[in-house]
């Protein structure tokens, strides 16, 4: 089977899963986000069903290594997977979450892979990563959280913020600085297990879209010497590998969001009449549809090229930044134009457009805001330091 045939087959399987399992849950999910609602996003039974069905369909460990029970699918195929998942506003991740997987796979020791990566792939463990700090969000090289080796233990002190999944995670990858080097120098990654003394979840921070992130504090948090993930002082590159994986994934997700918004927009435009004329016949609506379709096609090709480069082992730092900016702004605009086309119906909380729009808005900020990426893109093109 060729890579293209394999990708088409996996895409079709994931598309059916989204259409049959996720989209029917959207009304309940949206109801849970209404002000004052006490409805759960998903019941434990529904979450279990999603996990069971996705596992039966062979959708677990898609890009995990085969020797650890995964399918080792190429990045191009994973792009198709995330594109299909992006069509629904129901938050569901096929285990394991790829960015942390890539980081663990790249620099983890055999013992770490056995203890953390194997159960992570099998869905028996969940993870989070702590990079951002109150004074170092879009500029992670400015982090101040420190790690000091005392005998056979590392002692962590510092504060991290905007950490997704921190409360539920069985282990967290924590980025901290060792020694007195500046910027990228000295940055090291550590694995901190849930329940470790000195690891404090200080507060939950409600976010746009109804989700939450967390602020966490490390106060003389002692972890074993072998908790270092990778090499001491060389954690910046693996962290960037993790971030590039997420940015490429976000590009695919944004294509899915755009596709869903465009479909809703076209369906409504062909049915709705104003002043005796279908919205689909109005030039303003046609231009929106044309522009969104063109941008979606371009984004899909950008992601595909970057995915192919990734599979060849090439550096996609530059492409990942361009995809991050282009894709998130495309998805945001697509949802906004769809909401405008649907009028009052488009801005209700009863349709998935609102949830998709909020998701796109969030993505314009996390994993590096658009402005930081634009600066990095320009500096690389100009050949300036720091690009």
XYZ file of N, CA, C and O in Angstrom, residues 1-150:
600
model
N 0.845 -1.195 0.000
C 0.000 0.000 0.000
C 0.883 1.249 0.000
O 1.810 1.366 0.799
N 0.611 2.181 -0.918
C 1.398 3.405 -0.988
C 1.039 4.337 0.165
O 0.005 4.169 0.827
N 1.911 5.312 0.396
C 1.638 6.285 1.465
C 0.337 7.037 1.202
O -0.433 7.302 2.134
N 0.076 7.393 -0.061
C -1.153 8.117 -0.388
C -2.382 7.253 -0.123
O -3.412 7.743 0.387
N -2.309 5.977 -0.465
C -3.440 5.070 -0.214
C -3.651 4.882 1.286
O -4.790 4.850 1.761
N -2.557 4.744 2.017
C -2.656 4.602 3.463
C -3.274 5.845 4.096
O -4.152 5.748 4.966
N -2.819 7.019 3.652
C -3.367 8.272 4.176
C -4.854 8.384 3.892
O -5.635 8.780 4.763
N -5.267 8.032 2.681
C -6.683 8.101 2.312
C -7.521 7.158 3.170
O -8.631 7.508 3.601
N -6.995 5.967 3.438
C -7.722 4.998 4.249
C -7.876 5.482 5.692
O -8.965 5.415 6.275
N -6.789 5.985 6.270
C -6.841 6.488 7.644
C -7.756 7.710 7.728
O -8.552 7.851 8.661
N -7.659 8.596 6.735
C -8.524 9.782 6.724
C -9.994 9.373 6.734
O -10.797 9.929 7.494
N -10.344 8.411 5.914
C -11.737 7.967 5.841
C -12.199 7.380 7.167
O -13.320 7.631 7.615
N -11.325 6.606 7.817
C -11.678 6.012 9.114
C -11.909 7.091 10.167
O -12.885 7.056 10.925
N -11.004 8.075 10.224
C -11.150 9.156 11.207
C -12.374 10.009 10.888
O -13.099 10.436 11.796
N -12.628 10.265 9.603
C -13.799 11.052 9.209
C -15.086 10.383 9.679
O -16.006 11.051 10.182
N -15.168 9.059 9.531
C -16.359 8.336 9.999
C -16.484 8.438 11.512
O -17.587 8.606 12.051
N -15.353 8.332 12.209
C -15.365 8.448 13.670
C -15.877 9.827 14.087
O -16.694 9.945 15.017
N -15.406 10.870 13.416
C -15.856 12.230 13.736
C -17.348 12.386 13.456
O -18.097 12.918 14.286
N -17.797 11.909 12.299
C -19.206 12.072 11.912
C -20.147 11.263 12.796
O -21.242 11.727 13.137
N -19.729 10.066 13.192
C -20.623 9.164 13.925
C -20.521 9.300 15.439
O -21.492 9.018 16.152
N -19.340 9.714 15.929
C -19.120 9.717 17.373
C -18.984 11.112 17.974
O -19.529 11.377 19.051
N -18.267 12.011 17.310
C -18.007 13.324 17.908
C -19.105 14.339 17.604
O -19.622 14.995 18.519
N -19.461 14.493 16.333
C -20.448 15.513 15.974
C -21.793 15.302 16.670
O -22.416 16.279 17.117
N -22.289 14.053 16.841
C -23.540 13.876 17.592
C -23.460 14.332 19.046
O -24.499 14.583 19.672
N -22.251 14.454 19.605
C -22.083 14.899 20.990
C -21.998 16.420 21.112
O -21.968 16.948 22.221
N -21.952 17.121 19.975
C -21.780 18.571 20.021
C -22.894 19.306 20.759
O -22.604 20.226 21.539
N -24.181 18.953 20.563
C -25.222 19.678 21.313
C -25.021 19.611 22.827
O -25.198 20.614 23.527
N -24.638 18.442 23.326
C -24.398 18.314 24.766
C -23.182 19.132 25.180
O -23.204 19.818 26.212
N -22.124 19.048 24.395
C -20.923 19.810 24.721
C -21.221 21.304 24.752
O -20.808 22.023 25.675
N -21.950 21.805 23.757
C -22.278 23.224 23.692
C -23.187 23.634 24.854
O -23.056 24.732 25.403
N -24.093 22.743 25.236
C -24.983 23.038 26.362
C -24.193 23.172 27.654
O -24.519 23.999 28.520
N -23.121 22.391 27.786
C -22.311 22.450 29.006
C -21.588 23.784 29.143
O -21.147 24.153 30.235
N -21.435 24.516 28.023
C -20.722 25.787 28.037
C -21.627 26.990 28.270
O -21.153 28.122 28.344
N -22.932 26.757 28.383
C -23.852 27.865 28.620
C -23.659 28.427 30.028
O -23.340 27.678 30.960
N -23.819 29.736 30.223
C -23.671 30.325 31.558
C -24.588 29.640 32.576
O -25.779 29.461 32.333
N -24.019 29.235 33.685
C -24.794 28.621 34.748
C -25.094 27.146 34.534
O -25.758 26.523 35.374
N -24.619 26.572 33.442
C -24.926 25.172 33.154
C -24.170 24.238 34.095
O -23.012 24.475 34.429
N -24.846 23.168 34.519
C -24.188 22.149 35.322
C -24.064 20.835 34.559
O -23.786 19.790 35.120
N -24.284 20.913 33.239
C -24.155 19.727 32.404
C -22.669 19.442 32.158
O -21.892 20.365 31.889
N -22.264 18.185 32.222
C -20.862 17.853 31.927
C -20.589 17.957 30.431
O -21.496 17.760 29.615
N -19.341 18.291 30.084
C -18.978 18.297 28.670
C -19.293 16.939 28.052
O -19.950 16.841 27.017
N -18.790 15.913 28.700
C -19.057 14.531 28.321
C -19.161 13.718 29.604
O -18.439 13.986 30.573
N -20.048 12.753 29.638
C -20.150 11.887 30.812
C -18.998 10.884 30.796
O -18.388 10.632 29.742
N -18.674 10.289 31.944
C -17.629 9.260 31.959
C -17.922 8.128 30.984
O -17.005 7.578 30.366
N -19.210 7.789 30.843
C -19.584 6.725 29.916
C -19.296 7.126 28.467
O -18.839 6.306 27.654
N -19.567 8.384 28.145
C -19.306 8.860 26.783
C -17.812 8.914 26.496
O -17.367 8.555 25.397
N -17.035 9.357 27.463
C -15.581 9.384 27.275
C -15.031 7.969 27.078
O -14.161 7.737 26.227
N -15.561 7.037 27.870
C -15.117 5.647 27.735
C -15.482 5.104 26.354
O -14.685 4.389 25.724
N -16.682 5.430 25.873
C -17.086 4.948 24.560
C -16.160 5.491 23.468
O -15.747 4.753 22.571
N -15.832 6.788 23.556
C -14.940 7.369 22.552
C -13.582 6.669 22.546
O -13.020 6.386 21.487
N -13.072 6.383 23.726
C -11.792 5.691 23.820
C -11.905 4.268 23.289
O -11.037 3.798 22.542
N -12.984 3.579 23.669
C -13.166 2.193 23.234
C -13.331 2.096 21.721
O -12.705 1.254 21.066
N -14.183 2.968 21.166
C -14.437 2.920 19.727
C -13.181 3.280 18.941
O -12.838 2.612 17.949
N -12.498 4.341 19.381
C -11.286 4.742 18.660
C -10.220 3.651 18.733
O -9.485 3.415 17.762
N -10.157 2.961 19.861
C -9.181 1.871 19.983
C -9.567 0.699 19.087
O -8.706 0.087 18.431
N -10.861 0.372 19.031
C -11.328 -0.709 18.158
C -11.025 -0.419 16.693
O -10.752 -1.334 15.905
N -11.086 0.870 16.333
C -10.817 1.266 14.951
C -9.329 1.336 14.632
O -8.935 1.633 13.501
N -8.504 1.067 15.629
C -7.062 1.099 15.412
C -6.484 2.493 15.359
O -5.459 2.725 14.705
N -7.124 3.437 16.068
C -6.712 4.833 15.999
C -5.869 5.274 17.193
O -5.736 6.469 17.443
N -5.315 4.325 17.939
C -4.422 4.671 19.045
C -2.973 4.506 18.600
O -2.642 3.609 17.818
N -2.126 5.360 19.130
C -0.701 5.233 18.862
C -0.354 5.342 17.393
O 0.581 4.696 16.912
N -1.065 6.201 16.673
C -0.899 6.258 15.222
C 0.523 6.606 14.802
O 1.067 6.020 13.865
N 1.136 7.574 15.482
C 2.499 7.956 15.110
C 3.532 7.496 16.129
O 4.682 7.934 16.100
N 3.138 6.594 17.011
C 4.074 6.041 17.980
C 4.916 4.947 17.327
O 4.486 4.319 16.365
N 6.126 4.719 17.836
C 6.997 3.694 17.238
C 6.391 2.297 17.333
O 5.731 1.961 18.320
N 6.649 1.509 16.309
C 6.074 0.162 16.254
C 6.573 -0.731 17.384
O 5.824 -1.568 17.895
N 7.833 -0.547 17.803
C 8.371 -1.417 18.849
C 7.735 -1.138 20.210
O 7.941 -1.907 21.160
N 6.962 -0.059 20.301
C 6.231 0.242 21.532
C 4.725 0.097 21.334
O 3.932 0.587 22.132
N 4.333 -0.583 20.263
C 2.920 -0.869 20.048
C 2.193 0.123 19.180
O 0.963 0.029 19.029
N 2.911 1.071 18.587
C 2.264 2.066 17.728
C 2.264 1.645 16.269
O 2.691 0.546 15.908
N 1.781 2.553 15.417
C 1.695 2.277 13.981
C 2.770 3.008 13.175
O 2.934 2.735 11.986
N 3.468 3.934 13.820
C 4.568 4.669 13.187
C 4.158 5.292 11.850
O 4.876 5.208 10.850
N 2.990 5.936 11.831
C 2.502 6.552 10.603
C 3.297 7.823 10.296
O 3.735 8.532 11.201
N 3.469 8.132 9.021
C 4.218 9.340 8.644
C 3.464 10.609 9.017
O 2.243 10.600 9.231
N 4.185 11.705 9.061
C 3.602 12.989 9.451
C 2.515 13.424 8.475
O 1.526 14.038 8.878
N 2.665 13.112 7.188
C 1.637 13.478 6.208
C 0.298 12.813 6.560
O -0.754 13.449 6.463
N 0.343 11.551 6.976
C -0.890 10.862 7.350
C -1.476 11.474 8.615
O -2.696 11.650 8.729
N -0.624 11.828 9.576
C -1.105 12.452 10.805
C -1.748 13.800 10.523
O -2.672 14.216 11.222
N -1.268 14.505 9.497
C -1.892 15.774 9.125
C -3.337 15.543 8.712
O -4.234 16.324 9.069
N -3.594 14.484 7.969
C -4.966 14.161 7.566
C -5.821 13.812 8.776
O -7.004 14.180 8.845
N -5.238 13.111 9.746
C -5.961 12.743 10.964
C -6.414 13.998 11.711
O -7.580 14.134 12.096
N -5.496 14.933 11.916
C -5.831 16.138 12.682
C -6.769 17.058 11.906
O -7.575 17.778 12.513
N -6.695 17.024 10.593
C -7.640 17.805 9.800
C -9.068 17.316 10.032
O -9.987 18.125 10.217
N -9.266 16.015 10.031
C -10.608 15.473 10.250
C -11.089 15.740 11.675
O -12.241 16.125 11.900
N -10.222 15.553 12.656
C -10.597 15.819 14.041
C -10.953 17.284 14.248
O -11.806 17.624 15.080
N -10.325 18.173 13.478
C -10.570 19.606 13.616
C -11.977 20.020 13.220
O -12.413 21.121 13.566
N -12.707 19.163 12.517
C -14.057 19.528 12.074
C -15.063 19.570 13.211
O -16.145 20.146 13.068
N -14.762 18.965 14.338
C -15.707 18.953 15.463
C -15.196 19.805 16.613
O -13.985 19.872 16.866
N -16.139 20.435 17.311
C -15.766 21.253 18.465
C -15.616 20.421 19.737
O -15.180 20.938 20.766
N -15.995 19.144 19.692
C -15.861 18.287 20.875
C -14.387 17.964 21.090
O -13.729 17.424 20.195
N -13.820 18.311 22.252
C -12.394 18.087 22.482
C -12.091 16.618 22.750
O -12.486 16.063 23.770
N -11.426 15.986 21.811
C -11.027 14.591 22.004
C -9.703 14.376 21.292
O -9.555 14.716 20.116
N -8.734 13.833 22.019
C -7.410 13.580 21.479
C -7.209 12.078 21.381
O -7.442 11.344 22.347
N -6.796 11.609 20.215
C -6.471 10.195 20.058
C -5.150 9.929 20.775
O -4.126 10.517 20.422
N -5.150 9.062 21.787
C -3.905 8.824 22.536
C -2.806 8.241 21.656
O -3.087 7.409 20.796
N -1.545 8.673 21.898
C -1.131 9.742 22.813
C -1.051 11.072 22.076
O -1.077 11.104 20.843
N -0.941 12.159 22.825
C -0.801 13.482 22.230
C 0.596 13.588 21.610
O 1.617 13.423 22.284
N 0.666 13.854 20.310
C 1.908 13.720 19.545
C 3.075 14.580 20.017
O 4.221 14.086 20.043
N 2.911 15.872 20.349
C 4.092 16.683 20.675
C 4.933 16.133 21.824
O 6.162 16.027 21.700
N 4.306 15.775 22.946
C 5.080 15.220 24.054
C 5.647 13.849 23.693
O 6.741 13.474 24.139
N 4.899 13.090 22.888
C 5.394 11.814 22.395
C 6.711 12.002 21.659
O 7.687 11.271 21.892
N 6.749 12.983 20.748
C 7.951 13.219 19.957
C 9.142 13.578 20.836
O 10.278 13.148 20.600
N 8.900 14.388 21.855
C 9.987 14.822 22.731
C 10.527 13.645 23.538
O 11.745 13.449 23.651
N 9.622 12.843 24.099
C 10.039 11.666 24.860
C 10.770 10.667 23.972
O 11.768 10.072 24.372
N 10.263 10.493 22.769
C 10.860 9.539 21.842
C 12.251 9.981 21.403
O 13.162 9.164 21.240
N 12.431 11.304 21.233
C 13.685 11.829 20.709
C 14.825 11.748 21.712
O 15.964 11.416 21.341
N 14.549 12.060 22.981
C 15.654 12.196 23.936
C 15.490 11.356 25.196
O 16.370 11.378 26.063
N 14.406 10.607 25.331
C 14.215 9.802 26.525
C 15.173 8.617 26.582
O 15.545 8.050 25.552
N 15.589 8.247 27.787
C 16.402 7.052 27.960
C 15.517 5.814 27.813
O 14.286 5.904 27.819
N 16.140 4.650 27.700
C 15.365 3.413 27.609
C 14.473 3.240 28.842
O 13.323 2.811 28.736
N 15.013 3.580 30.006
C 14.240 3.452 31.247
C 13.058 4.418 31.254
O 11.951 4.066 31.684
N 13.268 5.639 30.777
C 12.181 6.625 30.729
C 11.111 6.212 29.736
O 9.922 6.392 29.983
N 11.536 5.658 28.617
C 10.556 5.213 27.619
C 9.707 4.079 28.178
O 8.498 4.018 27.925
N 10.331 3.187 28.925
C 9.582 2.073 29.511
C 8.626 2.567 30.596
O 7.469 2.108 30.681
N 9.090 3.517 31.406
C 8.288 3.980 32.543
C 7.200 4.961 32.142
O 6.091 4.940 32.700
N 7.486 5.832 31.145
C 6.542 6.890 30.795
C 5.969 6.761 29.377
O 4.756 6.881 29.184
N 6.838 6.522 28.404
C 6.370 6.534 27.017
C 5.455 5.355 26.702
O 4.419 5.521 26.050
N 5.823 4.158 27.163
C 5.004 2.983 26.872
C 3.571 3.139 27.399
O 2.606 3.010 26.641
N 3.380 3.442 28.697
C 2.003 3.626 29.188
C 1.312 4.849 28.601
O 0.088 4.887 28.492
N 2.101 5.845 28.182
C 1.536 7.027 27.525
C 0.928 6.640 26.187
O -0.185 7.050 25.834
N 1.639 5.822 25.433
C 1.132 5.346 24.150
C -0.119 4.493 24.339
O -1.071 4.572 23.555
N -0.126 3.696 25.372
C -1.242 2.785 25.617
C -2.440 3.470 26.257
O -3.475 2.833 26.481
N -2.316 4.747 26.574
C -3.424 5.486 27.167
C -3.572 5.289 28.654
O -4.588 5.675 29.245
N -2.544 4.713 29.303
C -2.597 4.502 30.751
C -2.031 5.674 31.529
O -2.147 5.736 32.747
N -1.388 6.604 30.825
C -0.842 7.807 31.451
C -1.167 9.013 30.587
O -1.297 8.897 29.364
N -1.298 10.169 31.222
C -1.447 11.430 30.502
C -0.308 12.357 30.927
O 0.316 12.164 31.971
N -0.049 13.358 30.097
C 1.086 14.233 30.377
C 0.729 15.689 30.133
O -0.325 16.018 29.581
N 1.630 16.558 30.550
C 1.542 17.996 30.282
C 2.966 18.493 30.127
O 3.925 17.771 30.415
N 3.104 19.721 29.654
C 4.427 20.327 29.567
C 4.367 21.744 30.115
O 3.392 22.468 29.892
N 5.371 22.119 30.889
C 5.426 23.432 31.536
C 6.587 24.217 30.953
O 7.755 23.955 31.276
N 6.267 25.173 30.074
C 7.283 26.009 29.431
C 7.111 27.471 29.840
O 8.025 28.103 30.352
N 5.916 28.018 29.598
C 5.676 29.451 29.802
C 5.786 29.854 31.263
O 5.475 29.081 32.172
N 6.215 31.103 31.453
C 6.289 31.700 32.782
C 5.644 33.077 32.736
O 5.451 33.638 31.642
N 5.280 33.652 33.881
C 4.661 34.982 33.874
C 5.446 36.021 33.083
O 4.869 36.920 32.482
N 6.768 35.902 33.039
C 7.570 36.857 32.285
C 8.221 36.271 31.052
O 9.094 36.898 30.451
N 7.820 35.047 30.684
C 8.443 34.380 29.531
C 7.425 33.451 28.887
O 7.429 32.245 29.117
N 6.539 34.065 28.081
C 5.538 33.283 27.379
C 5.955 33.053 25.944
O 6.419 31.987 25.558
N 5.803 34.103 25.119
C 6.208 34.007 23.727
C 7.720 33.940 23.551
O 8.208 33.640 22.469
N 8.466 34.174 24.619
C 9.931 34.129 24.581
C 10.410 33.106 25.610
O 10.872 33.456 26.703
N 10.303 31.808 25.296
C 10.649 30.790 26.292
C 12.112 30.808 26.703
O 12.452 30.321 27.780
N 12.985 31.366 25.865
C 14.403 31.418 26.229
C 14.655 32.351 27.404
O 15.741 32.357 27.981
N 13.631 33.135 27.776
C 13.771 34.038 28.915
C 13.318 33.442 30.233
O 13.188 34.163 31.226
N 13.097 32.131 30.269
C 12.588 31.503 31.485
C 13.569 31.628 32.647
O 14.790 31.692 32.465
N 13.012 31.665 33.869
C 13.826 31.849 35.074
C 13.721 30.691 36.058
O 14.470 30.659 37.046
N 12.810 29.764 35.852
C 12.724 28.597 36.732
C 14.075 27.884 36.716
O 14.651 27.636 35.654
N 14.580 27.547 37.897
C 15.942 27.011 37.998
C 15.939 25.611 38.601
O 15.064 25.239 39.370
N 16.958 24.865 38.206
C 17.185 23.531 38.759
C 18.632 23.451 39.242
O 19.560 23.817 38.521
N 18.806 22.975 40.462
C 20.139 22.857 41.064
C 20.338 21.413 41.516
O 19.456 20.831 42.161
N 21.471 20.839 41.169
C 21.767 19.466 41.568
C 22.356 19.451 42.970
O 23.381 20.073 43.243
N 21.684 18.730 43.876
C 22.160 18.559 45.250
C 22.268 17.068 45.526
O 21.263 16.394 45.760
